[in-house]
Every structure is written in C-alpha cells, then in structure tokens.
CSV table of C-alpha atoms in Angstrom, one decimal:
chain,number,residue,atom,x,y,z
R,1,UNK,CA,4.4,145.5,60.1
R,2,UNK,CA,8.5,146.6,59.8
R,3,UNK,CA,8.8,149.9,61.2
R,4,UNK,CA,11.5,150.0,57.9
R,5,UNK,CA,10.8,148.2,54.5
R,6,UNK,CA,13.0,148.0,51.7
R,7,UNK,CA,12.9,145.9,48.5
R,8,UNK,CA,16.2,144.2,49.4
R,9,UNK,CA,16.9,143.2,45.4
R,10,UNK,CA,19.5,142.9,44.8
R,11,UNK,CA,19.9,145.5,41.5
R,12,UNK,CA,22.0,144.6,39.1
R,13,UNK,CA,22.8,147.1,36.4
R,14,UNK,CA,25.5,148.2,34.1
R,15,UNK,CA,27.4,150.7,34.6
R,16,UNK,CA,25.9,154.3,33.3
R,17,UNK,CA,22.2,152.6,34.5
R,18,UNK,CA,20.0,155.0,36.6
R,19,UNK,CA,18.3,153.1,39.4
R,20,UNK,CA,16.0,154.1,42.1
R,21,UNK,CA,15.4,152.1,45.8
R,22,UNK,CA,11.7,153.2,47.2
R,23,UNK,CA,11.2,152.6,51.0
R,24,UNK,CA,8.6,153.0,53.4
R,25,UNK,CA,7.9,153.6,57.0
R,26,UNK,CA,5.5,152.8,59.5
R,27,UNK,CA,6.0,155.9,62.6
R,28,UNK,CA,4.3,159.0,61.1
R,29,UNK,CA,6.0,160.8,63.9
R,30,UNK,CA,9.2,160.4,62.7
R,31,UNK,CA,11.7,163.8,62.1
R,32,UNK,CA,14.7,162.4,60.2
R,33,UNK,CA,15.1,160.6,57.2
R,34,UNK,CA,18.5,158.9,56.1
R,35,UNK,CA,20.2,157.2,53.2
R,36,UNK,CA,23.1,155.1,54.6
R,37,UNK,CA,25.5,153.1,52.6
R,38,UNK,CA,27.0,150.3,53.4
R,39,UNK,CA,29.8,147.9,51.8
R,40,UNK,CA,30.1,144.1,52.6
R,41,UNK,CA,31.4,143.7,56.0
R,42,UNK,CA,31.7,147.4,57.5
R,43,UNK,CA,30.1,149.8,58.9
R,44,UNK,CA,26.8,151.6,57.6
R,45,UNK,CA,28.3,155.3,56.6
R,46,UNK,CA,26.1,158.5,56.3
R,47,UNK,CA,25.3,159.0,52.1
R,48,UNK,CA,22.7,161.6,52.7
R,49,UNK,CA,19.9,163.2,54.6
R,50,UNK,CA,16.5,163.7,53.3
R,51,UNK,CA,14.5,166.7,53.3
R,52,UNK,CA,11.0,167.1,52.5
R,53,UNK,CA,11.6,169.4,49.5
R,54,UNK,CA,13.9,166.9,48.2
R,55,UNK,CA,17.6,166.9,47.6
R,56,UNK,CA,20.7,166.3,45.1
R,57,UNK,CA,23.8,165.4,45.7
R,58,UNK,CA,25.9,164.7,42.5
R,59,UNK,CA,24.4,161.8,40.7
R,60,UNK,CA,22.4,161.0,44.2
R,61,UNK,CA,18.8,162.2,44.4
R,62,UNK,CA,16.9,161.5,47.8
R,63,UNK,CA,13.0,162.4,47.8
R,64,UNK,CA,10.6,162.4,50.9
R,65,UNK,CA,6.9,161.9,50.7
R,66,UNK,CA,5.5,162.0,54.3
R,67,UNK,CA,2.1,161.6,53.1
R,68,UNK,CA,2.5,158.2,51.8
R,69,UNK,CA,5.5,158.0,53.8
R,70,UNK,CA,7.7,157.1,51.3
R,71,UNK,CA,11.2,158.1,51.1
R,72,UNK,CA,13.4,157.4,47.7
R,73,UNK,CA,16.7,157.5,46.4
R,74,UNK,CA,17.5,157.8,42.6
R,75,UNK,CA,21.3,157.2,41.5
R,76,UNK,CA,22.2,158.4,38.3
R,77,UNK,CA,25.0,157.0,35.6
R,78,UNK,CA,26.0,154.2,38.3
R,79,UNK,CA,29.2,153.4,38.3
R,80,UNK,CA,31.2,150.3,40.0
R,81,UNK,CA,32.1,151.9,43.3
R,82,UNK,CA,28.0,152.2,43.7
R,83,UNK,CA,28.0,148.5,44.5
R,84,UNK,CA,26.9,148.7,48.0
R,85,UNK,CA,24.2,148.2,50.1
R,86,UNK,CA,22.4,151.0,50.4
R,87,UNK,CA,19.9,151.3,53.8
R,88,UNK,CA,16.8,153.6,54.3
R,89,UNK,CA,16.7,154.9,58.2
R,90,UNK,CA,14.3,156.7,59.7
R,91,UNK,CA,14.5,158.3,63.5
R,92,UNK,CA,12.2,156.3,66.1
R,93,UNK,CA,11.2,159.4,68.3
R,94,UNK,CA,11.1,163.1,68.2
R,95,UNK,CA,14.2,163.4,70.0
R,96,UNK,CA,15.8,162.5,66.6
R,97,UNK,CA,18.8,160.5,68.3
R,98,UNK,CA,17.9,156.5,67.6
R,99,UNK,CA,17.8,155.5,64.5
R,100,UNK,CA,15.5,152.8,62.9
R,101,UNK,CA,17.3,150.7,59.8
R,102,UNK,CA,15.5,148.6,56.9
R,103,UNK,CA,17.0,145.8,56.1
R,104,UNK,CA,18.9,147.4,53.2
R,105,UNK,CA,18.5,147.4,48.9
R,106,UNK,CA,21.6,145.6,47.0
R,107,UNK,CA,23.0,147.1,44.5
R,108,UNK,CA,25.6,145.5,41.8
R,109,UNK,CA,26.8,147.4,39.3
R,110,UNK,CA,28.8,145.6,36.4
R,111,UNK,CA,30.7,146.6,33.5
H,1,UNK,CA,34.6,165.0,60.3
H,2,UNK,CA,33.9,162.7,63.8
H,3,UNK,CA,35.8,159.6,64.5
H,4,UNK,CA,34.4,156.7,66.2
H,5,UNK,CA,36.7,153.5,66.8
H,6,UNK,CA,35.9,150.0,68.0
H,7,UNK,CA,38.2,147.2,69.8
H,8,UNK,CA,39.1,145.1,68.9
H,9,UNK,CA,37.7,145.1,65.5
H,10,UNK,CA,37.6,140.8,65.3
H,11,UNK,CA,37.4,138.6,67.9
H,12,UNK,CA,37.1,134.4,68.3
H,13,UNK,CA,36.0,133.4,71.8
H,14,UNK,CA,35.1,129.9,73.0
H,15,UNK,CA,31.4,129.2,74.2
H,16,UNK,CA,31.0,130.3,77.9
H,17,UNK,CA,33.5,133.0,77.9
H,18,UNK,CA,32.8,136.9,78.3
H,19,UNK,CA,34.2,139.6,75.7
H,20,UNK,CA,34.3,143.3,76.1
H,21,UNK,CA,34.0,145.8,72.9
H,22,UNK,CA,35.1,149.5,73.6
H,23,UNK,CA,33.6,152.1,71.5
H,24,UNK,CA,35.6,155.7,71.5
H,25,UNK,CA,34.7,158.5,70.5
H,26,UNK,CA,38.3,160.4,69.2
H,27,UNK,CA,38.0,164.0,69.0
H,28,UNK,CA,34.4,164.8,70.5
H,29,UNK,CA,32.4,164.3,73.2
H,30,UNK,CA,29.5,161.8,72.6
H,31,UNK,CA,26.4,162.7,74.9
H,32,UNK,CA,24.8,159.1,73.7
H,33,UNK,CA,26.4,156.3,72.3
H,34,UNK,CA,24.0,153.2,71.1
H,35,UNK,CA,25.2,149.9,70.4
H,36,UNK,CA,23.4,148.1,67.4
H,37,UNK,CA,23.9,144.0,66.0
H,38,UNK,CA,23.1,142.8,62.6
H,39,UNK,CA,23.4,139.2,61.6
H,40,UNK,CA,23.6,138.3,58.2
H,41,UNK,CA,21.7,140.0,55.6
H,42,UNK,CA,19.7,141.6,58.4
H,43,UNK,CA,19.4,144.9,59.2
H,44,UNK,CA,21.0,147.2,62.1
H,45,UNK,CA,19.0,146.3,65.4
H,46,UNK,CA,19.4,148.6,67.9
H,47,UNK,CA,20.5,147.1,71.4
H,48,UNK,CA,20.7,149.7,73.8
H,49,UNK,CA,21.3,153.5,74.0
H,50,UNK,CA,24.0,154.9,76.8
H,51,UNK,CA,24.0,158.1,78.1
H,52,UNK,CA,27.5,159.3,80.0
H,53,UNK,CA,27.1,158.4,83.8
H,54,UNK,CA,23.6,156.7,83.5
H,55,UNK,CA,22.2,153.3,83.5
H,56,UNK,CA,21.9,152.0,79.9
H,57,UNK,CA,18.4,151.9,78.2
H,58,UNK,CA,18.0,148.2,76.6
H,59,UNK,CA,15.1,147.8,73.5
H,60,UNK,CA,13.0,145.4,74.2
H,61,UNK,CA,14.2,141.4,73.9
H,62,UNK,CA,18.1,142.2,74.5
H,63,UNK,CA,18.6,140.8,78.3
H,64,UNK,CA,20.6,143.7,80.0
H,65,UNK,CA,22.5,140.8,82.2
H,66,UNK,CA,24.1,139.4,79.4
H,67,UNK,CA,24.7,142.7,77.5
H,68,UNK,CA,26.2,144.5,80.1
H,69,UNK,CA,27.5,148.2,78.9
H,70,UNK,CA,29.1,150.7,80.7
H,71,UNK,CA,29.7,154.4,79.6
H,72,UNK,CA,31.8,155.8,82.0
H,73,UNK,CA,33.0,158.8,80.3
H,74,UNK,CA,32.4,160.7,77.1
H,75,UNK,CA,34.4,159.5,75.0
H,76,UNK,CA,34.4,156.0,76.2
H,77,UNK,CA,31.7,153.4,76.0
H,78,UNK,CA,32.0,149.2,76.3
H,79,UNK,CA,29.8,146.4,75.7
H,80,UNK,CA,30.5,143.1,77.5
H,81,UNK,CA,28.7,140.1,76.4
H,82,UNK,CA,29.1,137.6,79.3
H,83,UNK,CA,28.8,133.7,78.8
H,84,UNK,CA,29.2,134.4,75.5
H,85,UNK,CA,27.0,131.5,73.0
H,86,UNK,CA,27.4,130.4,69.4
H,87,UNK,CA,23.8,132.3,69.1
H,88,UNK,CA,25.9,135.7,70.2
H,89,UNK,CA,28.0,135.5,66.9
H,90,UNK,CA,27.3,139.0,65.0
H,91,UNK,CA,28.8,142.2,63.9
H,92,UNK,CA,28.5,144.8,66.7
H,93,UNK,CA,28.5,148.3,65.9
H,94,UNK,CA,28.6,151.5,68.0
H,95,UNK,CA,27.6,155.0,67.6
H,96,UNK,CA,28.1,158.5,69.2
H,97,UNK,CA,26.1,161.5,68.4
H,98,UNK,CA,27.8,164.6,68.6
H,99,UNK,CA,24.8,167.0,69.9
H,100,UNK,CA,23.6,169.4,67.2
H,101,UNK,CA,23.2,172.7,67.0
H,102,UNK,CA,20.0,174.1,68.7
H,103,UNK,CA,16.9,172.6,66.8
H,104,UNK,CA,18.9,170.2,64.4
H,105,UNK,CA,18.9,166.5,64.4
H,106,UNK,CA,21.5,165.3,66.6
H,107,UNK,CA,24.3,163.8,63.7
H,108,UNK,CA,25.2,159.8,64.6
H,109,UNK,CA,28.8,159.0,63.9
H,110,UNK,CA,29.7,154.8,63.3
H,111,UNK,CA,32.2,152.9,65.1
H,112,UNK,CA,33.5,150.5,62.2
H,113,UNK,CA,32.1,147.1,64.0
H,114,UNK,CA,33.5,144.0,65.9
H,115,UNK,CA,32.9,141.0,64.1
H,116,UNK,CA,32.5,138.3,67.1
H,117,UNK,CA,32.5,134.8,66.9
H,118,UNK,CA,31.9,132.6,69.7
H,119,UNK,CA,32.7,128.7,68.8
C-alpha cells in the first residue's frame, strides 16, 4: 500500500468551479499534514498546512480527518492560475522533518 | 521568506560521466537538507537526508556510491551522481529546513530543481 494516495485526475473545470482533491495516508503516526502546489516543470511550493480543526485560506480550504486518515483540500471559484498540480504530503516520523509526497491531483482550469 | 537555490538548474551529460548539483541555502542556516527525484508524472521520492558535518542517511534502494552527497557547511549541500546512466535522467530537488521554534514542525524550504539528462 502507498504510504501517499491521491486520485491523480486530472480536474478539469471552468473557471468559477469549486473542486475538492481527497487523499489518504497509510502512517497513523504521522504529525504534519501538507498541501503543496506544484506547476509543470518546477519545484513543489508550500500552499498550506493542515490542522486538525481545519483551515481557510482565501478560496483554499484544507480539512484533516485522522481517524480515517484522510486529509482534503476544497478550492473555491477556481480560476486559471489554479491550474497546477496540487500534492498531498504527509511527515514520515515524529521528528516532523522528512516529508512523504503522493503522486499529485491535476488540476486544469479553463475559461 | 527562506531561499533555497540549485546549480545549475539544467544540465546534459554524456553516459558515463559524473555531475555535481549544489543546493544553498541563502539567508539561513539549514540543520538538514534532503535531496528528493521525481521522474515523470511521479511523485517526489526522497533520496537521502544530510545533516551538516555527518554522513548522509540514504532511503532504502538509492546506492549511496553512486549518489554521493556532501554537506559540508550550513548553507551548502551537493549531490554528485557518478557514472551518470540514461536511467539517472530526472528532476533533482533539494530542501533545507530552517529549525522551528520549540515544539513546531520544522518548516522545509525547496531548492527550484536540476533537470538532468544523461544521453
């Protein structure tokens, strides 16, 4: 079993959409839950932590469900600079320092 | 916030040859720096995490000989792969943490990748 699963799409919606990526992990020990983006050919860059209560940033939504061990992000009224790959990660000890990445949800937003 | 650079950012190398990457970290000191390799439409894989001054912890399946990384400083970090292969071809990225305050999750800062290709 992945340590990291993502449905890897990709999504494509129009712009305004609201779309949500699920993921799962497999280490109940992990501490630190991640959204990462990442554009074609570049580095993965930080979008937002995720907390157990849940948190908002803007039109970005990331929930946490460490009973089922399911982490989530909701983006709301997309618009084109959203196209990205967006990548769930997950620390691999309690130490918090290496990071564990899924293989990443596409997301194409159109006009 | 952090800055973490790579060099060189591209490289073409012929089969049998041996390329360094440097990973730097600009204006912090990084405790650990980890270098990671995706192939296409794969995710991140992590290849080893260096601590400043200290032999280089390798995940299981990357053969330290070949991946041979040296962190000599804190701010300085380089991954040589040695007889490079056409199988070697990837994006290597690096990472620094910059060591969070007490009981927070140590924050990872991205290097922006090499892209190698070995003919």
């Amino acid at each position: 079993r992945k340590e990291v699963e993502q449905d890897p799409g990709p999504f494509n919606v129009p712009e305004g959409a609201t779309v949500a990526f699920n993921c799962t992990y497999s280490n109940s020990a992990s501490q630190s839950f991640f959204w990462y983006r990442q554009d074609c050919r570049k580095e993965p860059k930080l979008l937002m932590s995720v907390y157990s209560s849940g948190n908002e940033d803007g039109r970005f939504t990331a929930q946490l469900n460490r009973a089922s061990q399911y982490i989530s992000l909701l983006i709301r009224d997309s618009k084109l600079s959203d196209s990205a790959t967006y990548l769930c990660v997950v620390n691999s000890d309690q130490a918090g320092t290496a990071l564990i990445f899924g293989k990443g949800t596409t997301l194409s937003v159109s006009s | 916030g952090a800055v973490v650079s790579q060099h060189p950012s591209w490289v073409i190398c012929k089969s049998g040859t041996s390329v360094k990457i440097e990973c730097r970290s600009l204006d912090f000191q990084a405790t650990t720096m980890f270098w990671y390799r995706q192939f296409p439409k794969q995710s991140l894989m992590l290849m080893a995490t260096s601590n400043e001054g200290s032999k280089a912890t390798y995940e299981q399946g990357v053969e330290k000989d070949k991946f041979l990384i040296n962190h000599a400083s804190l701010t300085l970090s380089t991954l040589t792969v040695t007889s490079a292969h056409p199988e070697d071809s990837s994006f290597y990225i690096c990472s620094a943490t910059s060591r969070g305050t007490s009981g927070s999750t140590d924050t990872q800062y991205f290097g922006p990748g090499t892209r190698l290709t070995v003919l």
